[in-house]
CSV table of C-alpha atoms in Angstrom, one decimal:
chain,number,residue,atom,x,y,z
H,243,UNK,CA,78.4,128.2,89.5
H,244,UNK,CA,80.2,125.0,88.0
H,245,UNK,CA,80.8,125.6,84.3
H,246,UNK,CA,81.4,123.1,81.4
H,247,UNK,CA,85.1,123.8,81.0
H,248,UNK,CA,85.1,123.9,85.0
H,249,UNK,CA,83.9,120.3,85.5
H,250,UNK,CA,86.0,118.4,82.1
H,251,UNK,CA,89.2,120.4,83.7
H,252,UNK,CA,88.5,118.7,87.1
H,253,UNK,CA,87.7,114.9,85.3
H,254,UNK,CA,91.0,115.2,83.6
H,255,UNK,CA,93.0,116.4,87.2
H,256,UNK,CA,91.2,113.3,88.6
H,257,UNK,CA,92.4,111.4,85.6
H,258,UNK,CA,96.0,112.0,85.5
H,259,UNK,CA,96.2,109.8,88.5
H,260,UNK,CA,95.8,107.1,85.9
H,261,UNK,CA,96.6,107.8,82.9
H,262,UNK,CA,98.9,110.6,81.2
H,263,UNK,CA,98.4,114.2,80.4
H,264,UNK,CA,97.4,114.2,76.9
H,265,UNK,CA,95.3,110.9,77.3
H,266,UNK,CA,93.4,112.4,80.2
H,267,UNK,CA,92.5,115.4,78.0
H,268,UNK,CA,91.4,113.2,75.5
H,269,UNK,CA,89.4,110.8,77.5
H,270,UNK,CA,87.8,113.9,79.3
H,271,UNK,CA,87.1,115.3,76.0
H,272,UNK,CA,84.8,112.2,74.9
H,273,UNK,CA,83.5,111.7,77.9
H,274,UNK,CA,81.5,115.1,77.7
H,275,UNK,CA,81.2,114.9,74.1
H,276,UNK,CA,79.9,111.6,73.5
H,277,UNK,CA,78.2,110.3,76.8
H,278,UNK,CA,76.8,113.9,78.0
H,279,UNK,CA,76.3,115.0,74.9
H,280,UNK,CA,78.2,118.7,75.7
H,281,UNK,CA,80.0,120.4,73.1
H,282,UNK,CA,82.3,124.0,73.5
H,283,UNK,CA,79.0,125.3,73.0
H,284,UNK,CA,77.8,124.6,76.3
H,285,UNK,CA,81.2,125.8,78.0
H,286,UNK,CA,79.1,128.0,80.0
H,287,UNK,CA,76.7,126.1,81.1
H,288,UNK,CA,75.9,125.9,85.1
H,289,UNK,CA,76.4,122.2,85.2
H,290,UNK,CA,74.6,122.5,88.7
H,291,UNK,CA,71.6,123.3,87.1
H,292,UNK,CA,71.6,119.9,84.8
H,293,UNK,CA,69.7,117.7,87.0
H,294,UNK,CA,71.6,114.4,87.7
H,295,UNK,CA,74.4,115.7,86.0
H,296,UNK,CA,77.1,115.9,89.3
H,297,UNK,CA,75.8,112.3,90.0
H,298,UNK,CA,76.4,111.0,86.4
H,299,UNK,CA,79.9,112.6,86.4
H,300,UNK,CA,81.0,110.9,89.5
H,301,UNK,CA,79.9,107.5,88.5
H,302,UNK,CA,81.7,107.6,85.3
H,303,UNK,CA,84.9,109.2,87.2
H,304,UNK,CA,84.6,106.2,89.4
H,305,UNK,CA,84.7,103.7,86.4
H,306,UNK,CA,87.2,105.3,84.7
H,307,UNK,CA,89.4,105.5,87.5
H,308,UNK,CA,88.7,101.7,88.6
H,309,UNK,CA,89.8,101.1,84.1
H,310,UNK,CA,86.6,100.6,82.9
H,311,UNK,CA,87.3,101.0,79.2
H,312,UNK,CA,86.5,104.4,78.0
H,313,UNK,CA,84.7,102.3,75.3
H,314,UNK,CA,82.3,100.5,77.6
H,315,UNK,CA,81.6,103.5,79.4
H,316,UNK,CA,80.1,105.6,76.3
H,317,UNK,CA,79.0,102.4,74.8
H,318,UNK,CA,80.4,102.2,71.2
H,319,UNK,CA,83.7,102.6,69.8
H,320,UNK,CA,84.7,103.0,65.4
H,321,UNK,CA,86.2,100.3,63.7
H,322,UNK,CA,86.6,100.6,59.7
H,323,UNK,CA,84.2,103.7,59.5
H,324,UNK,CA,81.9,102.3,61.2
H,325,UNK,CA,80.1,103.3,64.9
H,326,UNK,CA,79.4,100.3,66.6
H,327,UNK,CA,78.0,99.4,70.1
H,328,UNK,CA,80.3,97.8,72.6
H,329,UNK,CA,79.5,96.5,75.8
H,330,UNK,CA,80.9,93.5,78.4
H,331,UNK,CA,79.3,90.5,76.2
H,332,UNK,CA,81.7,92.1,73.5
H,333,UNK,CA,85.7,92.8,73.0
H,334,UNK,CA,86.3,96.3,71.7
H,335,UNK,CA,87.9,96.0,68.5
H,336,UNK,CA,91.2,96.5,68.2
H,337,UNK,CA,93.1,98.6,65.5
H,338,UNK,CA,94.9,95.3,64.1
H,339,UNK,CA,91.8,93.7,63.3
H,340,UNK,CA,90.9,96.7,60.8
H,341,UNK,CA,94.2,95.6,59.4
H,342,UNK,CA,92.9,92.0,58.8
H,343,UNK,CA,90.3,92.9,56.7
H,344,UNK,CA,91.9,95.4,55.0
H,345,UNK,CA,94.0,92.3,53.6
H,346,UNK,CA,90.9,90.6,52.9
H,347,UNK,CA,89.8,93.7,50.7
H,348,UNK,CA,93.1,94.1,49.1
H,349,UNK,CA,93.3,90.8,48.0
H,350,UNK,CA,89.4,90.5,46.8
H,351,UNK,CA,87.7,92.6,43.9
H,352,UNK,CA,85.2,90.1,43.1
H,353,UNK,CA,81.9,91.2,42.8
H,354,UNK,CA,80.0,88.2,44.3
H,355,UNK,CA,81.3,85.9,47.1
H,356,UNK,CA,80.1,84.1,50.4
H,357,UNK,CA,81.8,85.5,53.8
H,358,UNK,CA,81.3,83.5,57.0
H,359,UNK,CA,83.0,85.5,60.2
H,360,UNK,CA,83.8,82.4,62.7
H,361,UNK,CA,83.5,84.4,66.2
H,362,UNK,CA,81.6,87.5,65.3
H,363,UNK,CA,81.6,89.3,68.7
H,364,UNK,CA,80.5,92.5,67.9
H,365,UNK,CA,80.2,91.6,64.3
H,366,UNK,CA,83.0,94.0,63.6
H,367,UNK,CA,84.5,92.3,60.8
H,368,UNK,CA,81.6,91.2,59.6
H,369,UNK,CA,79.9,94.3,59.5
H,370,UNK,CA,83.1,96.2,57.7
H,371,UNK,CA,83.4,93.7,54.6
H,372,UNK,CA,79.8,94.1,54.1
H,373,UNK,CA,80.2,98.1,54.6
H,374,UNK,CA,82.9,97.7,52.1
H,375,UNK,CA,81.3,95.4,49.6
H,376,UNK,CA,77.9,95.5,49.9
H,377,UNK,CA,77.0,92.9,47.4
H,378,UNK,CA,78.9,90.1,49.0
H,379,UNK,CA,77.0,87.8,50.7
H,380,UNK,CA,78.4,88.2,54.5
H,381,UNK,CA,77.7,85.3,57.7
H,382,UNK,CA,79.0,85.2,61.1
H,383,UNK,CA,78.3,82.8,64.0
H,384,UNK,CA,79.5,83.2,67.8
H,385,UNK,CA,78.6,81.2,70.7
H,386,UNK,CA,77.6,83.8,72.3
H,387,UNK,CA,73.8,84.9,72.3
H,388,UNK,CA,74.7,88.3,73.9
H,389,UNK,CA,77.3,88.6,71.7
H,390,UNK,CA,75.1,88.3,68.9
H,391,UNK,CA,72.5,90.2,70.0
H,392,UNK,CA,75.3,93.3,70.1
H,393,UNK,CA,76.4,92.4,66.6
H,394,UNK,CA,73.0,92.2,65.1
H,395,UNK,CA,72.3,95.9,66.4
H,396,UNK,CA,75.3,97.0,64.8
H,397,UNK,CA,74.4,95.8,61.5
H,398,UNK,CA,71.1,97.1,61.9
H,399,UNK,CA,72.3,100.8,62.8
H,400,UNK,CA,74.1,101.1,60.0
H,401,UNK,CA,72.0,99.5,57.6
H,402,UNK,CA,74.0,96.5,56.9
H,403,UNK,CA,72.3,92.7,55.5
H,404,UNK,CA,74.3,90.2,57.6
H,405,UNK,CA,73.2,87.0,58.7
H,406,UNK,CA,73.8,86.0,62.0
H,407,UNK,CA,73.9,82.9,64.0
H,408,UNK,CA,74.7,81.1,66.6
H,409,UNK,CA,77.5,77.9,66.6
H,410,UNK,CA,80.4,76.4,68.4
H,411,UNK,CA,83.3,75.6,66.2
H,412,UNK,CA,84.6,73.8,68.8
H,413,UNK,CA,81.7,71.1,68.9
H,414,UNK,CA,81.1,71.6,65.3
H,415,UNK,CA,77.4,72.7,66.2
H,416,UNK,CA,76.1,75.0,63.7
H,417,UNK,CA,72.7,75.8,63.2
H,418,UNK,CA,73.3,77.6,59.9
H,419,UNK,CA,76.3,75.6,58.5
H,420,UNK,CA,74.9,73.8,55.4
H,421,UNK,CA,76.3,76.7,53.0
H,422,UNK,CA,79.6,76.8,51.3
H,423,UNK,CA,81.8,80.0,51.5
H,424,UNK,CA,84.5,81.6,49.2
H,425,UNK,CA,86.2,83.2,52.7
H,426,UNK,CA,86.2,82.3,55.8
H,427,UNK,CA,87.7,84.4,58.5
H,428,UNK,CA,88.2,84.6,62.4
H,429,UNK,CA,89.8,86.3,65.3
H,430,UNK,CA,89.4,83.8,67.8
H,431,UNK,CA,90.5,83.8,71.3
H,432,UNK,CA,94.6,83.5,71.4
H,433,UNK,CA,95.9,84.7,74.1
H,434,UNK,CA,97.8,81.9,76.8
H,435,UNK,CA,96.4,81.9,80.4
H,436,UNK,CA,100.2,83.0,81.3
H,437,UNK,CA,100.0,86.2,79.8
H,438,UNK,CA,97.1,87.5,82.1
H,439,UNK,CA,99.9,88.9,84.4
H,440,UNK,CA,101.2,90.8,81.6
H,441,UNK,CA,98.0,92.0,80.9
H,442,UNK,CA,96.2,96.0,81.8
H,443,UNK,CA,93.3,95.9,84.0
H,444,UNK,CA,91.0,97.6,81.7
H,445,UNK,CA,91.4,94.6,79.6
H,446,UNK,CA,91.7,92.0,82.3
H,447,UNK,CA,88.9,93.1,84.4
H,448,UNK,CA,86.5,94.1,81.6
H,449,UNK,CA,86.6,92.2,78.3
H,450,UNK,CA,84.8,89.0,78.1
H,451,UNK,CA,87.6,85.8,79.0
H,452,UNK,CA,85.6,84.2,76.6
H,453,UNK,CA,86.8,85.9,73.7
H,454,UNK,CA,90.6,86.4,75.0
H,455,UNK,CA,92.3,82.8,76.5
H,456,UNK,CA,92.8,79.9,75.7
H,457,UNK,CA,95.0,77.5,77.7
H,458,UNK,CA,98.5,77.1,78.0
H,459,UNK,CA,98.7,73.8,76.5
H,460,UNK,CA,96.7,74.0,73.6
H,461,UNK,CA,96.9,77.2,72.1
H,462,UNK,CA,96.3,76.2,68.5
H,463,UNK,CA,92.8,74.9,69.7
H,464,UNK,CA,90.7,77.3,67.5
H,465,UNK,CA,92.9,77.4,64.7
H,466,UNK,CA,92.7,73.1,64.6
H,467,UNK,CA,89.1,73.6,64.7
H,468,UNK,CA,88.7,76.4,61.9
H,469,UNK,CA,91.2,74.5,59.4
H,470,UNK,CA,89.1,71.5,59.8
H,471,UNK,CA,85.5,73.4,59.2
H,472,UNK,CA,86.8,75.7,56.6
H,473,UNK,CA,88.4,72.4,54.7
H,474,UNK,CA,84.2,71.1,54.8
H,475,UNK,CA,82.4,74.5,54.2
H,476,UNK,CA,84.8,76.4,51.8
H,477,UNK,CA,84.5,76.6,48.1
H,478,UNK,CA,87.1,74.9,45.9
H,479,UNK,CA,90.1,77.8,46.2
H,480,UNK,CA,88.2,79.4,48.5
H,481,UNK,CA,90.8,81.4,51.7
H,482,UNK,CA,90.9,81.3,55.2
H,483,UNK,CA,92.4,84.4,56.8
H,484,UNK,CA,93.1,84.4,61.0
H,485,UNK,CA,94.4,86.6,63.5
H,486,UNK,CA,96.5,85.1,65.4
H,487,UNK,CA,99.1,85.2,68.9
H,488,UNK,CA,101.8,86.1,67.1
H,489,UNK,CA,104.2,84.0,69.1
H,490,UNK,CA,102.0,81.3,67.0
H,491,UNK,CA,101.9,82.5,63.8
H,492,UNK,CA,104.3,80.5,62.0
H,493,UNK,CA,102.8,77.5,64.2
H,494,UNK,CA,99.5,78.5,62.7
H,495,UNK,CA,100.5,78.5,58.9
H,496,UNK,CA,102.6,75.2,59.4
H,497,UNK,CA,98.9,73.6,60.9
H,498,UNK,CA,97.4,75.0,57.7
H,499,UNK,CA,100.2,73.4,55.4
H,500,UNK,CA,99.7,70.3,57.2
H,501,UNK,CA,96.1,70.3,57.0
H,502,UNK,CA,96.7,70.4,53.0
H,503,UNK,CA,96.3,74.4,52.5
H,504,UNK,CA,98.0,76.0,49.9
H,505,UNK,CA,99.6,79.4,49.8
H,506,UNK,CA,100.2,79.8,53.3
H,507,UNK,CA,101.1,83.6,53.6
H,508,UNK,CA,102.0,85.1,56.8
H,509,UNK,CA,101.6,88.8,57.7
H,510,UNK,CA,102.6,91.1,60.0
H,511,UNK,CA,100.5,93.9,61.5
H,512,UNK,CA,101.5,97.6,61.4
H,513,UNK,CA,103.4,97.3,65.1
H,514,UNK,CA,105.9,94.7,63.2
H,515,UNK,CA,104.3,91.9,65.0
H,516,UNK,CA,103.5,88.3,63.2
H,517,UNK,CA,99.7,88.8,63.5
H,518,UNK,CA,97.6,87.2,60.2
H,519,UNK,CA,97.6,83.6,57.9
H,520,UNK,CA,96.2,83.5,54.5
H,521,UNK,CA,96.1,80.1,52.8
H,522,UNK,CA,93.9,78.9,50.0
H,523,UNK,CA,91.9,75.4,50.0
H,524,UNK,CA,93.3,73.0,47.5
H,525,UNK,CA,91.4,72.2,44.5
């Protein structure tokens, strides 16, 4: 007989060959929690008896120990109070994006305003100013159909009215672009090609390129390309808020500046590393 408590024990002995102690109890923890759906309850169960079961627990062992994000494996992750589904079309949401739109709710109490998220992915920030303020009017794009097609289910599991659509910034090809916003924000892809050896597999192996790089010798690509649509599709004062590299931060809020934005803020994110612009659209 194989119990419950038996098999997580073995998982996080397998696990510690990867990561530590405490985050192989954890990781073993949600793996039978969330993705087999066993809770202390079930402690006793004869796992032998489960059919598939032994199978199932392998292949997931396998992934984890090959750095599969835990994320990917049990196929959501929380961001903002929210549940939302991850998979490899999508990045997982990181902790200092939550921070980014907590900004954007600090510095916001009106009752009525257009959102447009430039780079949805998983529609993560999109989805948490519109769980947040439910009355704004909230849009994100991505170039990404797959992407999209993640983000739209997580606004639809938790009952959330955003509108989605696809568009390049890059090419300035939109399909829903003839509306004017009061914010517009983005996490685009920041990170230089350099930095991949710096990088953990679990990120580098498993998280859509797409949505991470962006080459050495241009990394203010996206941020160019977002000043220049937010200066045609915001309102009059209307702000543009960015997570950025921050190695580029201040090169970021001196583009904005230059592009004729005014109060350029810069932010740092709870780690104490440059991470977010703010600036307002002249009048």
């Amino acid at each position: 007989m194989i119990t419950w408590l038996d098999a997580r024990k073995n998982l996080e002995s397998k696990l510690t060959t990867v990561y530590d102690a405490g985050e192989a109890q954890s990781i073993a923890k949600i793996i039978f929690i969330d993705y087999f759906q066993l809770t202390e309850a079930n402690k006793r169960v004869d796992i032998s008896e489960i059919p598939l079961f032994e199978m199932q627990l392998e292949d997931v062992t396998q992934r984890l120990l090959a750095s599969e994000p835990l994320q990917y494996i049990i196929g959501s992750t929380w961001f903002y109070g929210l549940k939302l589904k991850v998979n490899a079309s999508v990045l997982i949401p990181r902790p200092e994006t939550e921070e980014l739109v907590e900004w954007i709710l600090e510095n916001h109490s009106e009752k009525e305003i257009a959102v447009l998220d430039i780079g949805t992915g998983s529609g993560c920030i999109a989805c948490a100013l519109k769980f947040k303020k439910p009355e704004w009017n909230v849009s994100a794009f991505d170039i990404s159909e797959a992407a999209l097609i993640t983000a739209s289910k997580n606004a639809y599991r938790n009952n959330l009215d955003v509108d989605f659509f696809i568009g390049d910034v890059l090419k300035k090809d939109f399909v829903n672009a003839e509306k004017k916003y009061d914010i517009i924000v983005s996490n685009p892809p920041y990170i230089p090609r350099s930095d991949v050896h710096f990088m953990h597999a679990n990120v580098l192996n498993f998280e859509p390129h797409l949505a991470l790089f962006v080459e050495n010798n241009n990394p203010l690509q996206f941020y160019i390309a977002i000043a220049q649509f937010a200066k045609q599709y915001l309102n009059s004062k209307g702000k543009i808020y960015v997570e950025c590299h921050f190695e580029n931060v201040e090169a970021v809020a001196k583009h904005f500046t230059h592009e004729g934005f005014e109060n350029v803020e810069t932010k740092k994110d709870l780690s104490g590393n440059w991470r977010f612009v703010c600036a307002n659209l002249s009048s």
